[in-house]
Amino acid sequence: MPRILIVGGGYAGFYTAWKLEKHLRKGEADVTIVDPLPYMTYQPFLPEVAAGSIEARHSVVALRRHLDKTSIVAAKVTGINHANKVATITPIAGEPYEMEYDQIVVTAGAVSRTFPIPGIADNAIGLKTIEEAVAIRDRLMSNFDKASTLPPGPERDRLLTVVVVGGGFAGIEVFAELRSLASSLVERYPQITFEDTHFHLVEAMGRIMPEVSLKTSEWVLRNLAKRGAAVHLDTQVTGAVDGNIELSTGETIPSDLIIWTAGVMANPTVVRGGDLPVEERGRIRTRADLRVGTEDEIVEGAWAAGDVSAVPDLSGGGVGGYCVPNAQHAVRQAKLLAKNLVAVLRGEVPKEYFHKNLGAVAGLGLWVGVFQSGKFALTGPLAWLAHRGYHGLAMPSWERKWRVIWGWWNNFWLGRDLVNLETVQNPRYVFEEFAARPRPPQPAVTPPAEPRGATKADAAKADAAR
C-alpha cells in the first residue's frame, strides 16, 4: 500500500498524522512520522511555561500516546531525494539509512533566526522549544537566589536584569510573563525590591506587535511601562559579549538572561538537504492546495504545511501574499492537507486552503491580555480570559486540555508554583559529591639491594639494626 512519510512531528506534522488516522481506511496507506523528539510542543504556551503558569509536560503532546496507527521514528530527515522518492534518515542512535516513500509531507517547522552579532550565539537563548522555556524560568529563579546573597552592586544588578530581543507576539508575551513572575518572586525575597529588577525589550522597528492595531500596541506599551519595564524601539542589538548587551543607541545593558525572539526561519536541515523547490525566503514553495510546486506546476507526491512552507494566502491578509508562520495557520493547513492527501489517493480533486485570520490574542501576565479581531479590540482581564479560553480549547486532545485547565484551576486557588529545578540539568551533582571512589594504587616498596659479598650473618645484623 502507499507509504506516506511525514517529516517533523510538530504542530502541523502531528495534526496531519492525527487526521490521516481518522480519514484513511484500514490498509489504505502506511503512515510514518519522523522526528527526533517524542512529542509535539504547543508553542503558544511557551511564555506561560517560562513564567511557571503551566507545567512543562502539560504543554506537549506525546506522539506515541495519541498516534495509534502511525509508525514513530526517533530520527532526523537529513536528506530528501524526491526525484527517486527516497529520504535519508539519521536516527538518534545508530547509522543513517534510506527510506523509500510514495508521498512525502514536509512539516519540519521553523527555528530561531539569528544574525552574526558578536556574543548572541554564545550567550542568548531562544523560545522555540519546551526545553528553552524551562531553562529561562529556572535561570531567572536561580538568579534571584544568587542576588539575594549579594550586596547591592553591578553583579547583583546583572543577575536581576532580563533582556528580550524582538517585539513580536512571542517576545512581548514572554517579556510580560517574566515581568509578572519577577513581581511574584519579589514578594518572597525580602532582600530584593521591585526597583532592583530591570526588564528591557529591544525592537528594531518603531512599534511592537504588528499583528494588532497601533492603538492596541500602544496600550501594551503603556501597560508595560506601568509595570516597570523598558521598551527600546527603533533600536538594534550590536553586541552581547560576556552578557553585555550593546545597543545601536550606544547604551550597554549587563544581563545574565538574554532571550532572542527576533524572527524565525524554515528548518534549514530539511530545506537545504532536499531537492524540493524553495522560494526566496528559504521556505518550500507550496500551492494553495498544499501540494509542493507553483500554480502552474505540481511536484507529484510532495506536500508541505506550517512554518516550513510558503502557502499562498488566498484571503489577501498575508505578508507578501503568503500565510504568516503561526499556529492558527499550521493546524488548519494540516487538517486540510490530510483530507487532500486522502482525496488524491482516491483519485479525487484536492481543495485549496482558505482561512481568514480570526484575530490575535496574547497573554501578558496574570489577568492582563490583549485581543484583536479586525477593528474590534479588548484589553485587560477579559482579553486575558479570551487568550486562555482560545488556547485551552486549541490544545490537541481532551487529555491535554484537561491537564492544562486543571493546572490553571489549581494555580487560581494555590498561587503560582515557584519551585526552581535548574539542578535537574546536572542531576548527578549530589551523587558525584559523596560517592565513594577506589583509592589510587600505592607504589610498591622495593627493599634495598644487598651489597655484593655480604653473608647471611651480615644481612641478619642489618635487619636487627633496622
Coordinates of C-alpha atoms in Angstrom, one line a residue:
M1 CA 0.0 0.0 0.0
P2 CA 1.2 3.6 -0.4
R3 CA 3.8 4.8 2.0
I4 CA 3.3 8.3 3.5
L5 CA 6.3 9.9 5.1
I6 CA 5.7 12.9 7.4
V7 CA 8.9 14.9 8.1
G8 CA 8.6 16.6 11.5
G9 CA 6.3 15.9 14.4
G10 CA 5.5 19.5 15.4
Y11 CA 2.1 21.1 15.3
A12 CA 1.5 20.7 11.5
G13 CA 3.1 17.2 11.4
F14 CA 1.2 15.9 14.4
Y15 CA -2.2 17.1 13.2
T16 CA -1.6 15.7 9.7
A17 CA -0.9 12.3 11.1
W18 CA -3.7 12.5 13.6
K19 CA -6.2 13.4 10.9
L20 CA -4.8 10.8 8.4
E21 CA -5.6 8.1 11.0
K22 CA -9.2 9.4 11.0
H23 CA -9.7 9.7 7.3
L24 CA -7.7 6.7 5.9
R25 CA -9.5 3.3 5.6
K26 CA -7.8 0.3 7.1
G27 CA -5.0 -0.8 4.9
E28 CA -5.3 2.2 2.6
A29 CA -1.9 3.6 3.4
D30 CA 1.1 3.2 5.7
V31 CA 2.0 6.4 7.6
T32 CA 5.4 7.1 9.2
I33 CA 6.3 10.2 11.1
V34 CA 10.0 11.1 11.7
D35 CA 11.1 13.5 14.4
P36 CA 14.0 13.3 16.9
L37 CA 11.6 14.4 19.7
P38 CA 8.8 12.0 21.0
Y39 CA 6.4 14.9 21.5
M40 CA 4.7 17.9 19.8
T41 CA 5.1 21.2 21.5
Y42 CA 2.2 23.6 21.7
Q43 CA 4.3 26.7 21.2
P44 CA 1.7 29.4 22.2
F45 CA 2.1 28.0 25.8
L46 CA 5.9 28.5 26.0
P47 CA 5.7 32.0 27.6
E48 CA 3.4 30.7 30.3
V49 CA 5.7 27.7 30.8
A50 CA 8.6 30.1 31.2
A51 CA 6.5 32.0 33.8
G52 CA 5.5 28.9 35.7
S53 CA 1.8 29.2 34.9
I54 CA 1.7 25.9 33.0
E55 CA 3.5 22.7 33.9
A56 CA 6.1 22.0 31.1
R57 CA 4.9 18.4 30.5
H58 CA 1.3 19.6 30.0
S59 CA 2.2 21.8 27.1
V60 CA 3.5 19.0 25.0
V61 CA 1.6 16.0 23.3
A62 CA 3.2 12.6 23.3
L63 CA 3.3 11.2 19.8
R64 CA 3.2 7.6 20.8
R65 CA 0.2 8.0 23.0
H66 CA -2.1 9.8 20.5
L67 CA -0.9 8.3 17.2
D68 CA -2.1 4.7 17.5
K69 CA -1.8 3.8 13.8
T70 CA 1.3 5.8 12.8
S71 CA 4.8 4.5 12.9
I72 CA 7.0 6.8 15.0
V73 CA 10.7 7.0 14.2
A74 CA 13.0 8.9 16.5
A75 CA 15.3 10.5 14.0
K76 CA 16.0 13.4 11.7
V77 CA 15.4 13.6 8.0
T78 CA 18.7 14.9 6.7
G79 CA 18.1 14.4 3.0
I80 CA 15.2 14.3 0.6
N81 CA 15.8 12.8 -2.9
H82 CA 12.3 13.3 -4.2
A83 CA 13.3 12.5 -7.8
N84 CA 13.8 8.9 -6.6
K85 CA 11.4 9.2 -3.6
V86 CA 14.0 8.4 -1.1
A87 CA 14.7 10.1 2.2
T88 CA 17.9 9.9 4.3
I89 CA 17.0 9.1 7.9
T90 CA 19.6 9.8 10.7
P91 CA 18.4 8.2 13.9
I92 CA 19.2 9.5 17.4
A93 CA 21.2 6.2 17.8
G94 CA 22.7 4.2 15.0
E95 CA 23.8 4.8 11.5
P96 CA 21.9 6.8 8.8
Y97 CA 19.8 4.8 6.3
E98 CA 17.5 5.4 3.4
M99 CA 13.7 5.2 3.5
E100 CA 11.5 4.9 0.4
Y101 CA 8.1 6.6 0.2
D102 CA 5.3 7.3 -2.2
Q103 CA 4.0 10.5 -0.6
I104 CA 6.1 12.9 1.5
V105 CA 4.7 15.6 3.8
V106 CA 7.2 18.2 4.9
T107 CA 6.2 19.8 8.2
A108 CA 9.6 20.4 9.7
G109 CA 8.6 23.8 11.2
A110 CA 10.9 26.7 11.9
V111 CA 13.9 27.6 14.1
S112 CA 15.1 30.8 15.6
R113 CA 16.5 33.2 13.0
T114 CA 19.6 35.0 14.3
F115 CA 22.2 37.3 12.8
P116 CA 26.0 37.2 13.2
I117 CA 26.0 39.6 16.2
P118 CA 29.0 39.1 18.5
G119 CA 28.1 37.1 21.6
I120 CA 24.5 36.2 20.7
A121 CA 25.2 32.6 19.7
D122 CA 27.2 32.1 23.0
N123 CA 25.0 34.0 25.5
A124 CA 21.4 34.2 24.3
I125 CA 18.6 31.6 24.4
G126 CA 15.6 31.2 22.0
L127 CA 12.0 30.4 22.7
K128 CA 11.1 27.7 20.2
T129 CA 11.3 24.6 22.4
I130 CA 9.9 23.4 25.7
E131 CA 13.5 23.0 27.0
E132 CA 14.3 26.6 26.3
A133 CA 11.1 27.8 28.2
V134 CA 12.0 25.7 31.2
A135 CA 15.6 26.9 31.2
I136 CA 14.5 30.5 31.1
R137 CA 12.3 30.1 34.1
D138 CA 14.9 28.2 36.1
R139 CA 17.6 30.8 35.2
L140 CA 15.5 33.7 36.4
M141 CA 14.6 32.0 39.7
S142 CA 18.3 30.9 40.3
N143 CA 19.4 34.5 39.6
F144 CA 17.0 35.6 42.4
D145 CA 18.6 33.1 44.8
K146 CA 22.1 34.3 43.9
A147 CA 21.2 38.0 44.0
S148 CA 19.6 37.6 47.5
T149 CA 23.0 36.7 48.9
L150 CA 24.9 39.6 47.3
P151 CA 25.2 43.3 48.4
P152 CA 23.9 46.0 46.0
G153 CA 26.2 46.4 43.1
P154 CA 26.9 45.7 39.4
E155 CA 26.9 41.9 39.8
R156 CA 23.6 41.9 41.6
D157 CA 22.1 44.2 39.0
R158 CA 23.3 42.0 36.2
L159 CA 21.6 38.9 37.8
L160 CA 18.3 40.8 38.1
T161 CA 18.3 42.2 34.6
V162 CA 16.3 40.5 31.8
V163 CA 16.7 41.5 28.1
V164 CA 14.3 40.2 25.4
V165 CA 15.2 40.9 21.8
G166 CA 12.2 41.1 19.4
G167 CA 8.8 42.8 19.9
G168 CA 6.6 40.4 18.1
F169 CA 4.0 38.2 19.8
A170 CA 6.4 35.7 21.2
G171 CA 8.8 38.4 22.5
I172 CA 6.1 40.5 24.1
E173 CA 4.4 37.6 25.7
V174 CA 7.5 36.1 27.3
F175 CA 8.7 39.6 28.3
A176 CA 5.4 40.4 30.1
E177 CA 5.0 36.9 31.6
L178 CA 8.5 37.1 33.1
R179 CA 7.8 40.5 34.4
S180 CA 4.8 39.1 36.2
L181 CA 6.9 36.2 37.5
A182 CA 9.5 38.5 38.8
S183 CA 6.9 40.6 40.6
S184 CA 5.7 37.4 42.4
L185 CA 9.3 36.4 43.3
V186 CA 10.0 39.8 44.9
E187 CA 7.3 39.1 47.5
R188 CA 9.3 36.0 48.6
Y189 CA 12.7 37.7 48.8
P190 CA 12.9 40.5 51.5
Q191 CA 16.4 41.3 50.3
I192 CA 15.2 42.3 46.8
T193 CA 12.8 45.2 46.0
F194 CA 10.7 45.7 42.9
E195 CA 13.1 48.6 41.9
D196 CA 16.0 46.2 41.9
T197 CA 14.6 44.2 39.0
H198 CA 15.2 45.5 35.4
F199 CA 13.4 44.4 32.3
H200 CA 14.4 45.6 28.8
L201 CA 12.8 44.8 25.4
V202 CA 14.7 45.7 22.3
E203 CA 12.8 46.1 19.0
A204 CA 14.3 47.2 15.7
M205 CA 11.0 48.6 14.3
G206 CA 9.2 51.7 15.5
R207 CA 6.3 49.6 17.1
I208 CA 5.6 46.3 18.7
M209 CA 3.2 43.5 17.9
P210 CA 2.4 44.3 14.2
E211 CA -0.4 41.6 14.3
V212 CA -2.6 44.1 16.3
S213 CA -3.6 47.7 15.6
L214 CA -1.3 50.6 16.5
K215 CA -3.8 51.7 19.2
T216 CA -3.7 48.2 20.9
S217 CA 0.1 48.0 20.7
E218 CA 0.4 51.5 22.3
W219 CA -1.9 50.2 25.1
V220 CA 0.6 47.4 25.7
L221 CA 3.5 49.8 25.8
R222 CA 1.7 51.9 28.5
N223 CA 0.9 48.8 30.5
L224 CA 4.5 47.5 30.4
A225 CA 5.7 51.0 31.4
K226 CA 3.4 50.9 34.5
R227 CA 4.9 47.6 35.4
G228 CA 8.5 48.9 35.4
A229 CA 9.6 47.6 32.0
A230 CA 11.6 49.5 29.5
V231 CA 11.0 49.1 25.7
H232 CA 13.6 50.3 23.3
L233 CA 12.0 51.0 19.9
D234 CA 14.0 51.7 16.7
T235 CA 16.9 50.0 18.4
Q236 CA 19.2 47.1 17.3
V237 CA 21.5 44.9 19.3
T238 CA 25.1 45.3 18.1
G239 CA 26.8 43.0 20.6
A240 CA 26.3 40.7 23.5
V241 CA 29.8 39.6 24.5
D242 CA 30.1 38.4 28.1
G243 CA 26.5 39.3 28.7
N244 CA 26.9 43.0 28.0
I245 CA 24.1 44.0 25.6
E246 CA 25.3 46.7 23.3
L247 CA 22.6 48.7 21.6
S248 CA 22.7 50.9 18.5
T249 CA 21.9 53.9 20.7
G250 CA 25.2 53.5 22.4
E251 CA 23.7 52.1 25.6
T252 CA 25.1 49.0 27.3
I253 CA 23.0 46.7 29.4
P254 CA 24.7 44.0 31.5
S255 CA 22.4 40.9 31.8
D256 CA 22.6 37.3 32.7
L257 CA 19.4 36.4 30.8
I258 CA 19.2 37.3 27.1
I259 CA 16.1 35.9 25.2
W260 CA 16.2 36.1 21.4
T261 CA 12.7 36.1 19.7
A262 CA 13.6 38.3 16.7
G263 CA 12.1 36.1 13.9
V264 CA 12.1 32.5 12.7
M265 CA 13.2 30.7 9.6
A266 CA 12.3 27.5 7.9
N267 CA 14.2 24.4 9.3
P268 CA 17.4 24.6 7.2
T269 CA 18.4 21.0 7.7
V270 CA 15.3 19.8 5.8
V271 CA 15.1 22.6 3.3
R272 CA 18.7 22.6 2.2
G273 CA 19.1 18.8 2.4
G274 CA 16.5 18.2 -0.3
D275 CA 15.6 18.7 -3.9
L276 CA 12.1 20.3 -3.4
P277 CA 11.7 23.8 -4.8
V278 CA 12.4 26.7 -2.4
E279 CA 11.3 30.3 -2.6
E280 CA 13.5 33.4 -1.8
R281 CA 12.9 33.3 1.9
G282 CA 14.0 29.7 2.3
R283 CA 10.6 28.1 2.6
I284 CA 9.3 25.2 0.5
R285 CA 7.3 26.6 -2.4
T286 CA 3.7 25.3 -1.9
R287 CA 0.5 25.6 -3.8
A288 CA -2.8 26.7 -2.3
D289 CA -3.9 23.0 -2.2
L290 CA -0.8 22.3 -0.1
R291 CA 1.0 20.3 -2.8
V292 CA 4.6 21.4 -3.4
G293 CA 5.0 23.4 -6.5
T294 CA 3.7 26.5 -8.2
E295 CA 0.3 27.5 -9.6
D296 CA 1.4 26.1 -13.0
E297 CA 3.4 23.1 -11.9
I298 CA 2.9 20.4 -9.4
V299 CA 5.6 18.3 -7.7
E300 CA 3.7 15.0 -7.6
G301 CA 3.8 13.1 -4.3
A302 CA 5.1 16.1 -2.2
W303 CA 3.2 18.2 0.3
A304 CA 4.1 20.9 2.8
A305 CA 2.4 22.9 5.6
G306 CA 3.2 25.0 8.6
D307 CA 6.2 27.3 9.1
V308 CA 8.5 25.4 6.7
S309 CA 6.1 26.2 3.7
A310 CA 5.2 29.2 1.7
V311 CA 1.5 28.8 1.2
P312 CA -0.4 31.4 -0.7
D313 CA -2.9 33.4 1.5
L314 CA -6.0 33.5 -0.7
S315 CA -7.7 35.7 1.9
G316 CA -5.4 38.5 0.9
G317 CA -4.2 39.2 4.5
G318 CA -0.8 37.5 4.4
V319 CA 2.5 39.3 4.3
G320 CA 3.9 39.2 0.8
G321 CA 0.9 37.2 -0.3
Y322 CA 1.8 34.2 1.9
C323 CA 0.3 32.8 5.1
V324 CA 2.2 34.1 8.2
P325 CA 4.0 31.4 10.3
N326 CA 1.7 30.9 13.2
A327 CA -0.2 28.0 15.0
Q328 CA -3.5 29.2 13.6
H329 CA -2.5 28.5 10.0
A330 CA -0.4 25.4 10.8
V331 CA -3.3 23.5 12.4
R332 CA -5.8 24.4 9.7
Q333 CA -3.4 23.6 6.9
A334 CA -2.6 20.3 8.5
K335 CA -6.2 19.3 8.7
L336 CA -6.8 20.2 5.1
L337 CA -3.6 18.5 4.0
A338 CA -4.7 15.2 5.5
K339 CA -8.1 15.5 3.6
N340 CA -6.4 16.5 0.3
L341 CA -3.8 13.7 0.5
V342 CA -6.5 11.1 1.0
A343 CA -8.5 12.7 -1.8
V344 CA -5.6 12.4 -4.2
L345 CA -5.0 8.7 -3.2
R346 CA -8.6 8.1 -4.1
G347 CA -8.4 9.9 -7.4
E348 CA -10.3 13.0 -6.2
V349 CA -9.5 16.7 -6.6
P350 CA -7.9 18.4 -3.6
K351 CA -9.3 21.7 -2.2
E352 CA -7.4 25.0 -1.8
Y353 CA -6.6 26.4 1.6
F354 CA -8.5 29.5 2.5
H355 CA -8.5 30.9 6.0
K356 CA -9.2 34.4 7.1
N357 CA -7.4 35.4 10.2
L358 CA -9.7 35.2 13.2
G359 CA -7.7 37.6 15.2
A360 CA -4.9 37.6 17.7
V361 CA -4.8 37.0 21.4
A362 CA -1.9 37.4 23.8
G363 CA -1.4 36.8 27.5
L364 CA 0.8 39.5 29.2
G365 CA 0.9 38.0 32.7
L366 CA -1.8 37.2 35.2
W367 CA -5.1 39.0 34.4
V368 CA -3.5 41.1 31.6
G369 CA -4.1 40.4 27.9
V370 CA -5.0 41.8 24.5
F371 CA -7.4 40.5 21.9
Q372 CA -7.7 41.9 18.3
S373 CA -10.2 40.8 15.6
G374 CA -10.4 43.3 12.8
K375 CA -11.1 46.7 14.3
F376 CA -12.5 45.2 17.5
A377 CA -10.1 45.1 20.4
L378 CA -10.1 44.0 24.0
T379 CA -7.5 44.7 26.7
G380 CA -7.1 43.7 30.3
P381 CA -8.8 40.8 32.2
L382 CA -11.4 40.0 29.6
A383 CA -8.8 39.7 26.9
W384 CA -6.7 37.5 29.2
L385 CA -9.6 35.2 29.7
A386 CA -10.2 35.1 25.9
H387 CA -6.5 34.2 25.5
R388 CA -6.7 31.3 27.9
G389 CA -10.1 30.1 26.6
Y390 CA -8.9 30.1 23.0
H391 CA -5.6 28.3 23.6
G392 CA -7.1 25.9 26.2
L393 CA -9.6 24.7 23.5
A394 CA -6.9 24.7 20.8
M395 CA -4.7 22.3 22.7
P396 CA -4.9 18.9 20.9
S397 CA -6.8 16.1 22.6
W398 CA -9.0 16.3 25.7
E399 CA -6.4 14.6 27.8
R400 CA -4.0 17.5 27.2
K401 CA -6.8 20.1 27.6
W402 CA -7.8 18.8 31.0
R403 CA -4.2 18.8 32.2
V404 CA -3.7 22.4 31.2
I405 CA -7.1 23.6 32.5
W406 CA -6.7 21.7 35.8
G407 CA -3.3 23.3 36.3
W408 CA -4.8 26.8 35.7
W409 CA -7.6 25.9 38.2
N410 CA -5.1 24.8 40.9
N411 CA -2.9 28.0 40.3
F412 CA -6.0 30.1 40.8
W413 CA -6.5 28.8 44.3
L414 CA -3.0 27.8 45.3
G415 CA -1.0 30.5 43.6
R416 CA 1.9 30.3 41.1
D417 CA 4.3 27.4 41.5
L418 CA 7.7 28.9 42.4
V419 CA 9.8 25.7 42.6
N420 CA 13.2 26.0 40.8
L421 CA 14.6 22.8 39.2
E422 CA 17.6 24.2 37.5
T423 CA 19.8 21.5 39.1
V424 CA 17.9 18.9 37.0
Q425 CA 20.2 19.8 34.2
N426 CA 23.0 18.3 36.3
P427 CA 21.1 15.5 38.2
R428 CA 24.2 13.6 39.4
Y429 CA 25.8 16.5 41.3
V430 CA 24.9 15.2 44.8
F431 CA 25.7 11.6 44.0
E432 CA 29.1 12.6 42.5
E433 CA 30.0 14.7 45.5
F434 CA 29.5 12.0 48.1
A435 CA 30.1 8.8 46.0
A436 CA 32.9 6.6 47.3
R437 CA 35.7 6.1 44.9
P438 CA 38.5 3.5 44.9
R439 CA 41.8 4.6 46.3
P440 CA 44.6 5.1 43.8
P441 CA 47.1 2.2 43.8
Q442 CA 50.0 2.7 46.1
P443 CA 53.5 2.4 44.6
A444 CA 55.2 -0.9 45.5
V445 CA 58.1 -0.6 48.1
T446 CA 61.3 -2.2 46.8
P447 CA 63.8 -3.4 49.5
P448 CA 67.3 -2.1 49.3
A449 CA 69.7 -4.3 47.4
E450 CA 72.3 -6.3 49.5
P451 CA 75.9 -5.4 48.8
R452 CA 78.0 -8.0 47.0
G453 CA 79.9 -10.5 49.1
A454 CA 77.6 -10.0 52.1
T455 CA 77.0 -13.1 54.2
K456 CA 73.7 -14.2 55.8
A457 CA 75.1 -13.1 59.1
D458 CA 75.7 -9.6 57.8
A459 CA 72.1 -9.4 56.4
A460 CA 70.8 -10.5 59.8
K461 CA 72.8 -7.8 61.6
A462 CA 71.4 -5.2 59.1
D463 CA 67.9 -6.3 59.7
A464 CA 68.4 -6.1 63.5
A465 CA 69.8 -2.6 63.2
R466 CA 66.8 -1.5 61.2

